[in-house]
Short mmCIF file of C-alpha atoms and ligand atoms in Angstrom, two decimals:
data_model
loop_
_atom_site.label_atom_id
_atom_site.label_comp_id
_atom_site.label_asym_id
_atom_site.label_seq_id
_atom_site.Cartn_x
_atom_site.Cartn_y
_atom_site.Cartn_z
CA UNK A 1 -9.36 -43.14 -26.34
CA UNK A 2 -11.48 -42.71 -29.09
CA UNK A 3 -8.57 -40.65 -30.83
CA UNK A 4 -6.22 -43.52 -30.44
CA UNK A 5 -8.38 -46.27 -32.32
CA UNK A 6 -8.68 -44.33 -34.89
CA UNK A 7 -4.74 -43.99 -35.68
CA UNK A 8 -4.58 -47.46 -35.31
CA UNK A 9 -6.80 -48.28 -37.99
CA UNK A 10 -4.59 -46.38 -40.07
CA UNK A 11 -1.73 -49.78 -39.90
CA UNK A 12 -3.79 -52.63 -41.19
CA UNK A 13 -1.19 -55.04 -42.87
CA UNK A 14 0.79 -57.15 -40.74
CA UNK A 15 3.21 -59.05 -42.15
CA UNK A 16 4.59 -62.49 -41.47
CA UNK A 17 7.91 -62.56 -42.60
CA UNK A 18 10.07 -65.56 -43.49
CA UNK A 19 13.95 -66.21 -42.94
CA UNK A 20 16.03 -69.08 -43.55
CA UNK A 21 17.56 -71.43 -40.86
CA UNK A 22 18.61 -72.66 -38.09
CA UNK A 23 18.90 -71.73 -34.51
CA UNK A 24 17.29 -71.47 -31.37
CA UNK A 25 17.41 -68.73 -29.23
CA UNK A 26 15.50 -65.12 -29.03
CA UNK A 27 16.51 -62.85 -31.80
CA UNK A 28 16.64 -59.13 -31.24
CA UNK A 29 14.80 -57.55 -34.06
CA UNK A 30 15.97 -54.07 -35.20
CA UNK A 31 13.84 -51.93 -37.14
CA UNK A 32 15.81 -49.40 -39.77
CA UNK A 33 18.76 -49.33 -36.99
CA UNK A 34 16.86 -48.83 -33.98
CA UNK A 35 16.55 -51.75 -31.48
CA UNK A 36 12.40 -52.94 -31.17
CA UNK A 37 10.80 -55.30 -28.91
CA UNK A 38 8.92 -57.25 -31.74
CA UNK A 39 8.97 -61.15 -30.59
CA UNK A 40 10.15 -63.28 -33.11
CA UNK A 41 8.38 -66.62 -33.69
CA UNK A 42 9.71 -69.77 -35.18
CA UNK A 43 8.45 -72.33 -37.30
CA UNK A 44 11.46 -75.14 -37.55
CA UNK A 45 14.05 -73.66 -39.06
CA UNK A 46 11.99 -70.33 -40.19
CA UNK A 47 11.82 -66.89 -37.92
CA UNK A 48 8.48 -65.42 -38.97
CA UNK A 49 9.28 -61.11 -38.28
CA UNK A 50 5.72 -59.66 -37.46
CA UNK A 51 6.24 -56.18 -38.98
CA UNK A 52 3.72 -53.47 -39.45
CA UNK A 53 3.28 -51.65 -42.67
CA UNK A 54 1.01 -48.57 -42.87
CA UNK A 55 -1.32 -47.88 -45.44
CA UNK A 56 -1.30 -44.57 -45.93
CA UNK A 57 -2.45 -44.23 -49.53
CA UNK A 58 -3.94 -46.11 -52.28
CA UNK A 59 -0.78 -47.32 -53.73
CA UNK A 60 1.61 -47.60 -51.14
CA UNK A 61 4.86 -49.40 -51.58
CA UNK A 62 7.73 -50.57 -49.42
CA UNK A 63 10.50 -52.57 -49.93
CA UNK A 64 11.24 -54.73 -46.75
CA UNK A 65 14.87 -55.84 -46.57
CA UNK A 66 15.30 -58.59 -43.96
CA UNK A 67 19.14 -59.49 -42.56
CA UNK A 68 18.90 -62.66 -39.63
CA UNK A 69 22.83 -62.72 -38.29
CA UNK A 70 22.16 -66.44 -36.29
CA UNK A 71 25.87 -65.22 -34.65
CA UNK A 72 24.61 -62.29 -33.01
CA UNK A 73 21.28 -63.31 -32.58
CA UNK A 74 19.57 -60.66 -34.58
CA UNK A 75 17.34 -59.58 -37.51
CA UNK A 76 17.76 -56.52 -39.14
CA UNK A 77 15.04 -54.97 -40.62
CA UNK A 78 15.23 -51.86 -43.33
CA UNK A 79 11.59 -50.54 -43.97
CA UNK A 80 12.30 -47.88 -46.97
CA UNK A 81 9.19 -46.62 -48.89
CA UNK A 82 10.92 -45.45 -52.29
CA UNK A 83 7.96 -43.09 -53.06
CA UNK A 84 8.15 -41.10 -50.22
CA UNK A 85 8.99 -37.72 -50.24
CA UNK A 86 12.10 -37.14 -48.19
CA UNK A 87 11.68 -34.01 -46.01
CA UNK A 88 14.20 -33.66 -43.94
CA UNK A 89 15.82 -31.20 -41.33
CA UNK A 90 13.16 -28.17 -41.85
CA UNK A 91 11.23 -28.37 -39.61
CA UNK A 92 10.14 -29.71 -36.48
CA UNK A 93 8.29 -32.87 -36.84
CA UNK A 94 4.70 -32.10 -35.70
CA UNK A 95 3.87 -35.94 -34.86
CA UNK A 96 5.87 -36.08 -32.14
CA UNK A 97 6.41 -32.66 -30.96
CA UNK A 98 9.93 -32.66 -32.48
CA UNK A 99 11.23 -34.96 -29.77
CA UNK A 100 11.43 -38.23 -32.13
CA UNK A 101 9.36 -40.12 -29.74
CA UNK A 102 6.41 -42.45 -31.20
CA UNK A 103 3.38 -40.65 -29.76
CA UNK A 104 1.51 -43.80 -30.40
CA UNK A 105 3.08 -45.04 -27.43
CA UNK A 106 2.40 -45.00 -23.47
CA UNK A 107 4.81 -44.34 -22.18
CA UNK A 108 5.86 -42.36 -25.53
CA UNK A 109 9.23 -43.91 -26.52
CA UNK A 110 8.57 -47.21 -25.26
CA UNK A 111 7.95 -49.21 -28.11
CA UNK A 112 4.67 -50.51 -26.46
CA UNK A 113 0.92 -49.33 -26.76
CA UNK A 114 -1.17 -49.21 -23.77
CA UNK A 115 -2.43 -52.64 -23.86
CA UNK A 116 1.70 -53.12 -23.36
CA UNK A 117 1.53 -54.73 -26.88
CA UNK A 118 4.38 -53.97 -29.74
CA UNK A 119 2.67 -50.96 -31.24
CA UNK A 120 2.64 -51.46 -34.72
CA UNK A 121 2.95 -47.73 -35.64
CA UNK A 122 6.79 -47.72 -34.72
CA UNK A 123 7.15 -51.40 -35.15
CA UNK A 124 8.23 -51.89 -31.50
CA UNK A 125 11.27 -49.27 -31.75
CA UNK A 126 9.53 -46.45 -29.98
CA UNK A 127 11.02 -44.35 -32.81
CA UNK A 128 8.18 -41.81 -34.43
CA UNK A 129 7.81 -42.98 -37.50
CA UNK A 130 7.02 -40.09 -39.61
CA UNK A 131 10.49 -38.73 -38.91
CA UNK A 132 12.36 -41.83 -38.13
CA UNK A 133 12.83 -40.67 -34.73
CA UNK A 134 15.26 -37.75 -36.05
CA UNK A 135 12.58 -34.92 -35.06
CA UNK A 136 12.77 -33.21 -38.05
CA UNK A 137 11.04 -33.58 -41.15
ZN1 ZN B 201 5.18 -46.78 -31.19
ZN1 ZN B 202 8.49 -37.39 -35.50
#
């Protein structure tokens, strides 16, 4: 257990996230294309997007790209951190064990952490997010 706080200390910045208007219902967020259980919460006409950004570094930067379709009932969200290094296909990724599975997870994959909260670590997607749940980095 002790392992596990640790790692989460690592994703301190959550982010309330505004969108423009209208409607009702529950919104399905996605995270960079893969579908996350992250509940939406609305303030009149506003959807406020809890995402998780990691701080990894001193400087860290992301650009967070948010798309609400009130049609579909959806918000997209693209997390891309410009700075990062892109690795990818060489090797196995050695946070999850190559499988593309968040290991911060229980059950791995799920999307939830083992207080069955939205783990902030794959932003409710259950995607590893060193790899973007390809496997490889
Ligand atoms: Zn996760
Ligand atoms: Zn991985």
């Amino acid at each position: 257990m002790r392992n596990k706080f640790i790692v989460l200390l690592i994703f301190c910045t959550g982010l309330g996230l505004g969108l423009g208007i209208a409607a009702s219902e529950t919104y399905q967020v996605f995270v960079n294309g893969h579908p996350s259980n992250i509940q939406v919460e609305r303030d009149k006409e506003t959807l406020l997007v809890p995402i998780t950004l990691p701080a990894a570094g001193d400087d860290d930067q992301y650009t967070v790209t948010l798309h609400r379709d009130d049609q579909a009932h959806k918000v997209e969200v693209k997390i891309d951190n410009p700075n990062k290094v892109k690795l990818r296909g060489a090797a196995d990724c050695y946070y999850c064990s190559g499988n593309g599975m968040c290991a911060n997870d229980y059950p791995p994959g799920c999307g939830r952490n083992y207080s069955n909260q939205t783990d902030g670590g794959c932003n409710g997607t259950g995607r590893c997010y060193h790899c973007s749940g390809t496997g490889k980095l």
